[in-house]
């Protein structure tokens, strides 16, 4: 009987070690790091080279004209491109984070010593990027907590040799003027300098929008976007009003990356 009891104790000890080995007693730091690595691998496995998202940062902070909400667009290849609120920038402002930067920030907080009072991350189930990241570093300190929220994530589909344009003039009835701000384009297709006869404003490297039926309604004057040139000259079938506002003589049909 005594031997049987000893055997039960021994088996219980082995079972306890087995539970620990299976991860049931992992620390929160280890659990969070495992989740981070799993979702980072998922993100990297998709090899997403061009994406866009809306981001909010909630904290006791001030970000000037940016407020607490902004849009981010990142293109890694073939040519690096970073857009912040539809403006081309060399780097994102320090308060805005790309997906890769956000993974790094989460890892820094996980490795913080002591471990944060509260740390919560929600990862996207399809692509692994953080949809929400919230941290409260110390329960005894006020106003040091912060959160990032990413929404409206889109993988941008662009054809090779795409160009970067800016809608500089959004006239009535699709009389749109687009400036080429980046990329190699045949200079014969665009006007090096065009002066709007209505305002005497001067524009460089511009053309009139030729693809009236397919241009996204969501693009506003001042927005930057990527596009490819369409060579199809078949008739366009959409209804467009006939009111006129000045545009350059040269027009191009384009396909916007979406």
mmCIF file of N, CA and C in Angstrom, residues 38-138:
data_model
loop_
_atom_site.group_PDB
_atom_site.id
_atom_site.type_symbol
_atom_site.label_atom_id
_atom_site.label_comp_id
_atom_site.label_asym_id
_atom_site.label_seq_id
_atom_site.Cartn_x
_atom_site.Cartn_y
_atom_site.Cartn_z
ATOM 1 N N UNK A 38 4.462 33.979 -33.531
ATOM 2 C CA UNK A 38 3.544 33.246 -34.403
ATOM 3 C C UNK A 38 2.935 34.179 -35.446
ATOM 4 N N UNK A 39 2.468 35.339 -35.015
ATOM 5 C CA UNK A 39 1.800 36.256 -35.943
ATOM 6 C C UNK A 39 2.798 37.015 -36.817
ATOM 7 N N UNK A 40 3.980 37.267 -36.299
ATOM 8 C CA UNK A 40 5.016 37.884 -37.122
ATOM 9 C C UNK A 40 5.420 36.951 -38.251
ATOM 10 N N UNK A 41 5.516 35.665 -37.960
ATOM 11 C CA UNK A 41 5.811 34.677 -39.009
ATOM 12 C C UNK A 41 4.685 34.633 -40.039
ATOM 13 N N UNK A 42 3.428 34.741 -39.558
ATOM 14 C CA UNK A 42 2.281 34.741 -40.473
ATOM 15 C C UNK A 42 2.346 35.960 -41.391
ATOM 16 N N UNK A 43 2.637 37.135 -40.832
ATOM 17 C CA UNK A 43 2.747 38.369 -41.615
ATOM 18 C C UNK A 43 3.861 38.251 -42.652
ATOM 19 N N UNK A 44 5.032 37.831 -42.216
ATOM 20 C CA UNK A 44 6.166 37.729 -43.126
ATOM 21 C C UNK A 44 5.949 36.649 -44.173
ATOM 22 N N UNK A 45 5.208 35.611 -43.828
ATOM 23 C CA UNK A 45 4.937 34.539 -44.772
ATOM 24 C C UNK A 45 4.097 34.981 -45.957
ATOM 25 N N UNK A 46 3.294 36.030 -45.783
ATOM 26 C CA UNK A 46 2.475 36.545 -46.883
ATOM 27 C C UNK A 46 3.275 37.434 -47.841
ATOM 28 N N UNK A 47 4.451 37.878 -47.409
ATOM 29 C CA UNK A 47 5.327 38.709 -48.255
ATOM 30 C C UNK A 47 4.562 39.885 -48.864
ATOM 31 N N UNK A 48 3.882 40.642 -48.023
ATOM 32 C CA UNK A 48 3.088 41.783 -48.484
ATOM 33 C C UNK A 48 4.021 42.976 -48.689
ATOM 34 N N UNK A 49 4.212 43.367 -49.939
ATOM 35 C CA UNK A 49 5.147 44.431 -50.264
ATOM 36 C C UNK A 49 4.495 45.815 -50.340
ATOM 37 N N UNK A 50 3.179 45.858 -50.398
ATOM 38 C CA UNK A 50 2.511 47.151 -50.570
ATOM 39 C C UNK A 50 1.158 47.089 -49.857
ATOM 40 N N UNK A 51 0.991 47.928 -48.852
ATOM 41 C CA UNK A 51 -0.268 47.915 -48.101
ATOM 42 C C UNK A 51 -0.616 49.321 -47.638
ATOM 43 N N UNK A 52 -1.864 49.464 -47.253
ATOM 44 C CA UNK A 52 -2.370 50.738 -46.749
ATOM 45 C C UNK A 52 -3.279 50.462 -45.571
ATOM 46 N N UNK A 53 -3.270 51.345 -44.566
ATOM 47 C CA UNK A 53 -4.153 51.185 -43.419
ATOM 48 C C UNK A 53 -4.409 52.539 -42.767
ATOM 49 N N UNK A 54 -5.490 52.592 -41.994
ATOM 50 C CA UNK A 54 -5.789 53.747 -41.160
ATOM 51 C C UNK A 54 -5.346 53.426 -39.741
ATOM 52 N N UNK A 55 -4.720 54.384 -39.088
ATOM 53 C CA UNK A 55 -4.176 54.147 -37.747
ATOM 54 C C UNK A 55 -4.609 55.234 -36.778
ATOM 55 N N UNK A 56 -4.896 54.809 -35.554
ATOM 56 C CA UNK A 56 -5.195 55.739 -34.467
ATOM 57 C C UNK A 56 -4.268 55.427 -33.303
ATOM 58 N N UNK A 57 -3.829 56.479 -32.620
ATOM 59 C CA UNK A 57 -3.060 56.291 -31.395
ATOM 60 C C UNK A 57 -3.801 56.992 -30.272
ATOM 61 N N UNK A 58 -4.092 56.232 -29.230
ATOM 62 C CA UNK A 58 -4.819 56.755 -28.083
ATOM 63 C C UNK A 58 -3.832 56.897 -26.932
ATOM 64 N N UNK A 59 -3.612 58.114 -26.488
ATOM 65 C CA UNK A 59 -2.695 58.360 -25.373
ATOM 66 C C UNK A 59 -2.865 59.806 -24.929
ATOM 67 N N UNK A 60 -2.152 60.176 -23.889
ATOM 68 C CA UNK A 60 -2.140 61.568 -23.450
ATOM 69 C C UNK A 60 -0.994 62.257 -24.182
ATOM 70 N N UNK A 61 -1.198 62.453 -25.480
ATOM 71 C CA UNK A 61 -0.145 62.963 -26.358
ATOM 72 C C UNK A 61 -0.728 64.026 -27.282
ATOM 73 N N UNK A 62 0.167 64.771 -27.904
ATOM 74 C CA UNK A 62 -0.251 65.785 -28.874
ATOM 75 C C UNK A 62 0.571 65.601 -30.137
ATOM 76 N N UNK A 63 -0.129 65.457 -31.275
ATOM 77 C CA UNK A 63 0.547 65.181 -32.535
ATOM 78 C C UNK A 63 0.357 66.302 -33.555
ATOM 79 N N UNK A 64 0.080 67.503 -33.089
ATOM 80 C CA UNK A 64 -0.046 68.632 -33.990
ATOM 81 C C UNK A 64 -1.211 68.493 -34.948
ATOM 82 N N UNK A 65 -0.982 68.854 -36.192
ATOM 83 C CA UNK A 65 -2.043 68.832 -37.200
ATOM 84 C C UNK A 65 -2.532 67.426 -37.506
ATOM 85 N N UNK A 66 -1.740 66.409 -37.178
ATOM 86 C CA UNK A 66 -2.134 65.036 -37.484
ATOM 87 C C UNK A 66 -3.288 64.552 -36.617
ATOM 88 N N UNK A 67 -3.529 65.228 -35.482
ATOM 89 C CA UNK A 67 -4.564 64.750 -34.574
ATOM 90 C C UNK A 67 -4.166 63.408 -33.997
ATOM 91 N N UNK A 68 -5.140 62.509 -33.839
ATOM 92 C CA UNK A 68 -4.850 61.165 -33.331
ATOM 93 C C UNK A 68 -5.140 60.086 -34.365
ATOM 94 N N UNK A 69 -5.449 60.496 -35.600
ATOM 95 C CA UNK A 69 -5.800 59.540 -36.648
ATOM 96 C C UNK A 69 -5.056 59.906 -37.924
ATOM 97 N N UNK A 70 -4.557 58.892 -38.635
ATOM 98 C CA UNK A 70 -3.830 59.147 -39.876
ATOM 99 C C UNK A 70 -3.865 57.901 -40.756
ATOM 100 N N UNK A 71 -3.507 58.099 -42.002
ATOM 101 C CA UNK A 71 -3.406 56.965 -42.934
ATOM 102 C C UNK A 71 -1.937 56.726 -43.250
ATOM 103 N N UNK A 72 -1.613 55.465 -43.454
ATOM 104 C CA UNK A 72 -0.250 55.046 -43.764
ATOM 105 C C UNK A 72 -0.291 54.159 -44.995
ATOM 106 N N UNK A 73 0.613 54.412 -45.922
ATOM 107 C CA UNK A 73 0.778 53.521 -47.069
ATOM 108 C C UNK A 73 2.265 53.217 -47.213
ATOM 109 N N UNK A 74 2.583 51.943 -47.292
ATOM 110 C CA UNK A 74 3.966 51.490 -47.374
ATOM 111 C C UNK A 74 4.144 50.618 -48.609
ATOM 112 N N UNK A 75 5.102 50.954 -49.424
ATOM 113 C CA UNK A 75 5.506 50.087 -50.536
ATOM 114 C C UNK A 75 6.981 49.748 -50.331
ATOM 115 N N UNK A 76 7.286 48.476 -50.211
ATOM 116 C CA UNK A 76 8.655 48.049 -49.951
ATOM 117 C C UNK A 76 9.436 47.841 -51.240
ATOM 118 N N UNK A 77 8.798 47.252 -52.237
ATOM 119 C CA UNK A 77 9.458 46.984 -53.518
ATOM 120 C C UNK A 77 8.478 47.314 -54.641
ATOM 121 N N UNK A 78 8.925 47.572 -55.883
ATOM 122 C CA UNK A 78 10.332 47.585 -56.309
ATOM 123 C C UNK A 78 11.084 48.824 -55.826
ATOM 124 N N UNK A 79 10.386 49.924 -55.627
ATOM 125 C CA UNK A 79 10.999 51.142 -55.089
ATOM 126 C C UNK A 79 10.287 51.504 -53.803
ATOM 127 N N UNK A 80 11.076 51.816 -52.789
ATOM 128 C CA UNK A 80 10.494 52.132 -51.489
ATOM 129 C C UNK A 80 9.658 53.406 -51.578
ATOM 130 N N UNK A 81 8.465 53.343 -50.990
ATOM 131 C CA UNK A 81 7.562 54.489 -50.982
ATOM 132 C C UNK A 81 6.849 54.527 -49.637
ATOM 133 N N UNK A 82 6.843 55.684 -48.988
ATOM 134 C CA UNK A 82 6.163 55.864 -47.707
ATOM 135 C C UNK A 82 5.224 57.050 -47.825
ATOM 136 N N UNK A 83 3.947 56.838 -47.542
ATOM 137 C CA UNK A 83 2.970 57.912 -47.552
ATOM 138 C C UNK A 83 2.372 58.065 -46.163
ATOM 139 N N UNK A 84 2.268 59.308 -45.715
ATOM 140 C CA UNK A 84 1.616 59.631 -44.454
ATOM 141 C C UNK A 84 0.540 60.661 -44.748
ATOM 142 N N UNK A 85 -0.706 60.291 -44.502
ATOM 143 C CA UNK A 85 -1.842 61.159 -44.840
ATOM 144 C C UNK A 85 -1.763 61.643 -46.288
ATOM 145 N N UNK A 86 -1.449 60.695 -47.193
ATOM 146 C CA UNK A 86 -1.416 60.932 -48.640
ATOM 147 C C UNK A 86 -0.295 61.854 -49.092
ATOM 148 N N UNK A 87 0.684 62.093 -48.229
ATOM 149 C CA UNK A 87 1.862 62.862 -48.614
ATOM 150 C C UNK A 87 3.078 61.948 -48.615
ATOM 151 N N UNK A 88 3.906 62.052 -49.646
ATOM 152 C CA UNK A 88 5.128 61.263 -49.709
ATOM 153 C C UNK A 88 6.120 61.805 -48.683
ATOM 154 N N UNK A 89 6.658 60.921 -47.851
ATOM 155 C CA UNK A 89 7.618 61.311 -46.826
ATOM 156 C C UNK A 89 8.809 60.356 -46.858
ATOM 157 N N UNK A 90 9.935 60.823 -46.329
ATOM 158 C CA UNK A 90 11.114 59.956 -46.236
ATOM 159 C C UNK A 90 10.906 58.880 -45.176
ATOM 160 N N UNK A 91 10.366 59.282 -44.044
ATOM 161 C CA UNK A 91 10.090 58.381 -42.935
ATOM 162 C C UNK A 91 8.772 58.782 -42.291
ATOM 163 N N UNK A 92 8.100 57.830 -41.658
ATOM 164 C CA UNK A 92 6.902 58.151 -40.900
ATOM 165 C C UNK A 92 7.267 59.002 -39.687
ATOM 166 N N UNK A 93 6.362 59.874 -39.241
ATOM 167 C CA UNK A 93 6.607 60.576 -37.975
ATOM 168 C C UNK A 93 6.817 59.556 -36.861
ATOM 169 N N UNK A 94 7.566 59.935 -35.836
ATOM 170 C CA UNK A 94 7.925 58.973 -34.791
ATOM 171 C C UNK A 94 6.715 58.431 -34.046
ATOM 172 N N UNK A 95 5.582 59.122 -34.087
ATOM 173 C CA UNK A 95 4.400 58.655 -33.374
ATOM 174 C C UNK A 95 3.549 57.689 -34.202
ATOM 175 N N UNK A 96 3.848 57.545 -35.494
ATOM 176 C CA UNK A 96 3.111 56.619 -36.358
ATOM 177 C C UNK A 96 3.999 55.423 -36.660
ATOM 178 N N UNK A 97 3.417 54.224 -36.686
ATOM 179 C CA UNK A 97 4.219 53.018 -36.842
ATOM 180 C C UNK A 97 3.704 52.157 -37.986
ATOM 181 N N UNK A 98 4.625 51.716 -38.837
ATOM 182 C CA UNK A 98 4.292 50.720 -39.843
ATOM 183 C C UNK A 98 4.065 49.382 -39.138
ATOM 184 N N UNK A 99 3.608 48.377 -39.879
ATOM 185 C CA UNK A 99 3.372 47.061 -39.280
ATOM 186 C C UNK A 99 4.669 46.506 -38.710
ATOM 187 N N UNK A 100 5.759 46.585 -39.459
ATOM 188 C CA UNK A 100 7.041 46.073 -38.962
ATOM 189 C C UNK A 100 7.493 46.825 -37.714
ATOM 190 N N UNK A 101 7.321 48.138 -37.720
ATOM 191 C CA UNK A 101 7.701 48.929 -36.544
ATOM 192 C C UNK A 101 6.828 48.588 -35.339
ATOM 193 N N UNK A 102 5.551 48.299 -35.601
ATOM 194 C CA UNK A 102 4.649 47.959 -34.513
ATOM 195 C C UNK A 102 5.029 46.618 -33.879
ATOM 196 N N UNK A 103 5.421 45.646 -34.708
ATOM 197 C CA UNK A 103 5.920 44.382 -34.156
ATOM 198 C C UNK A 103 7.116 44.638 -33.236
ATOM 199 N N UNK A 104 8.028 45.499 -33.666
ATOM 200 C CA UNK A 104 9.213 45.812 -32.856
ATOM 201 C C UNK A 104 8.827 46.492 -31.552
ATOM 202 N N UNK A 105 7.842 47.395 -31.616
ATOM 203 C CA UNK A 105 7.400 48.093 -30.412
ATOM 204 C C UNK A 105 6.767 47.120 -29.418
ATOM 205 N N UNK A 106 5.956 46.202 -29.923
ATOM 206 C CA UNK A 106 5.334 45.193 -29.050
ATOM 207 C C UNK A 106 6.406 44.346 -28.387
ATOM 208 N N UNK A 107 7.415 43.956 -29.160
ATOM 209 C CA UNK A 107 8.496 43.139 -28.597
ATOM 210 C C UNK A 107 9.238 43.895 -27.498
ATOM 211 N N UNK A 108 9.480 45.193 -27.696
ATOM 212 C CA UNK A 108 10.144 45.976 -26.654
ATOM 213 C C UNK A 108 9.321 46.011 -25.369
ATOM 214 N N UNK A 109 8.007 46.141 -25.511
ATOM 215 C CA UNK A 109 7.164 46.188 -24.313
ATOM 216 C C UNK A 109 7.104 44.824 -23.627
ATOM 217 N N UNK A 110 7.092 43.747 -24.412
ATOM 218 C CA UNK A 110 7.093 42.405 -23.822
ATOM 219 C C UNK A 110 8.370 42.178 -23.016
ATOM 220 N N UNK A 111 9.474 42.693 -23.513
ATOM 221 C CA UNK A 111 10.769 42.516 -22.845
ATOM 222 C C UNK A 111 11.030 43.546 -21.756
ATOM 223 N N UNK A 112 10.093 44.454 -21.547
ATOM 224 C CA UNK A 112 10.263 45.469 -20.504
ATOM 225 C C UNK A 112 10.398 44.800 -19.135
ATOM 226 N N UNK A 113 11.292 45.333 -18.312
ATOM 227 C CA UNK A 113 11.507 44.799 -16.962
ATOM 228 C C UNK A 113 11.309 45.921 -15.949
ATOM 229 N N UNK A 114 10.306 45.799 -15.067
ATOM 230 C CA UNK A 114 9.387 44.670 -14.955
ATOM 231 C C UNK A 114 8.354 44.641 -16.090
ATOM 232 N N UNK A 115 7.708 43.506 -16.235
ATOM 233 C CA UNK A 115 6.698 43.346 -17.279
ATOM 234 C C UNK A 115 5.569 44.353 -17.058
ATOM 235 N N UNK A 116 5.001 44.917 -18.142
ATOM 236 C CA UNK A 116 3.945 45.936 -17.988
ATOM 237 C C UNK A 116 2.780 45.448 -17.141
ATOM 238 N N UNK A 117 2.144 46.396 -16.473
ATOM 239 C CA UNK A 117 0.988 46.088 -15.645
ATOM 240 C C UNK A 117 -0.116 45.438 -16.482
ATOM 241 N N UNK A 118 -0.363 46.000 -17.686
ATOM 242 C CA UNK A 118 -1.330 45.413 -18.612
ATOM 243 C C UNK A 118 -0.780 45.489 -20.028
ATOM 244 N N UNK A 119 -0.921 44.418 -20.768
ATOM 245 C CA UNK A 119 -0.499 44.399 -22.163
ATOM 246 C C UNK A 119 -1.479 43.527 -22.944
ATOM 247 N N UNK A 120 -2.074 44.110 -23.967
ATOM 248 C CA UNK A 120 -3.069 43.388 -24.763
ATOM 249 C C UNK A 120 -2.812 43.633 -26.239
ATOM 250 N N UNK A 121 -2.801 42.558 -27.017
ATOM 251 C CA UNK A 121 -2.610 42.659 -28.459
ATOM 252 C C UNK A 121 -3.640 41.781 -29.157
ATOM 253 N N UNK A 122 -4.281 42.340 -30.175
ATOM 254 C CA UNK A 122 -5.179 41.561 -31.028
ATOM 255 C C UNK A 122 -4.573 41.504 -32.418
ATOM 256 N N UNK A 123 -4.289 40.296 -32.878
ATOM 257 C CA UNK A 123 -3.672 40.112 -34.188
ATOM 258 C C UNK A 123 -4.730 39.712 -35.217
ATOM 259 N N UNK A 124 -4.519 40.146 -36.459
ATOM 260 C CA UNK A 124 -5.423 39.773 -37.535
ATOM 261 C C UNK A 124 -5.261 38.293 -37.842
ATOM 262 N N UNK A 125 -6.367 37.584 -37.921
ATOM 263 C CA UNK A 125 -6.312 36.129 -38.080
ATOM 264 C C UNK A 125 -5.840 35.701 -39.470
ATOM 265 N N UNK A 126 -5.987 36.573 -40.476
ATOM 266 C CA UNK A 126 -5.598 36.204 -41.840
ATOM 267 C C UNK A 126 -4.140 36.549 -42.146
ATOM 268 N N UNK A 127 -3.700 37.736 -41.722
ATOM 269 C CA UNK A 127 -2.375 38.216 -42.116
ATOM 270 C C UNK A 127 -1.411 38.394 -40.942
ATOM 271 N N UNK A 128 -1.905 38.374 -39.729
ATOM 272 C CA UNK A 128 -1.040 38.422 -38.569
ATOM 273 C C UNK A 128 -0.686 39.808 -38.060
ATOM 274 N N UNK A 129 -1.005 40.872 -38.803
ATOM 275 C CA UNK A 129 -0.629 42.211 -38.351
ATOM 276 C C UNK A 129 -1.439 42.593 -37.101
ATOM 277 N N UNK A 130 -0.899 43.440 -36.228
ATOM 278 C CA UNK A 130 -1.629 43.837 -35.017
ATOM 279 C C UNK A 130 -2.797 44.771 -35.360
ATOM 280 N N UNK A 131 -3.993 44.351 -35.047
ATOM 281 C CA UNK A 131 -5.156 45.216 -35.223
ATOM 282 C C UNK A 131 -5.282 46.199 -34.053
ATOM 283 N N UNK A 132 -4.872 45.736 -32.874
ATOM 284 C CA UNK A 132 -4.930 46.581 -31.686
ATOM 285 C C UNK A 132 -3.786 46.205 -30.758
ATOM 286 N N UNK A 133 -3.143 47.212 -30.201
ATOM 287 C CA UNK A 133 -2.055 47.001 -29.247
ATOM 288 C C UNK A 133 -2.206 48.029 -28.137
ATOM 289 N N UNK A 134 -2.338 47.565 -26.908
ATOM 290 C CA UNK A 134 -2.567 48.464 -25.787
ATOM 291 C C UNK A 134 -1.648 48.072 -24.633
ATOM 292 N N UNK A 135 -1.034 49.068 -23.988
ATOM 293 C CA UNK A 135 -0.139 48.776 -22.874
ATOM 294 C C UNK A 135 -0.317 49.821 -21.774
ATOM 295 N N UNK A 136 -0.361 49.335 -20.543
ATOM 296 C CA UNK A 136 -0.331 50.181 -19.349
ATOM 297 C C UNK A 136 0.926 49.756 -18.603
ATOM 298 N N UNK A 137 1.927 50.612 -18.596
ATOM 299 C CA UNK A 137 3.251 50.220 -18.113
ATOM 300 C C UNK A 137 3.277 50.023 -16.597
ATOM 301 N N UNK A 138 2.656 50.923 -15.865
ATOM 302 C CA UNK A 138 2.723 50.876 -14.399
ATOM 303 C C UNK A 138 1.392 51.344 -13.833
#
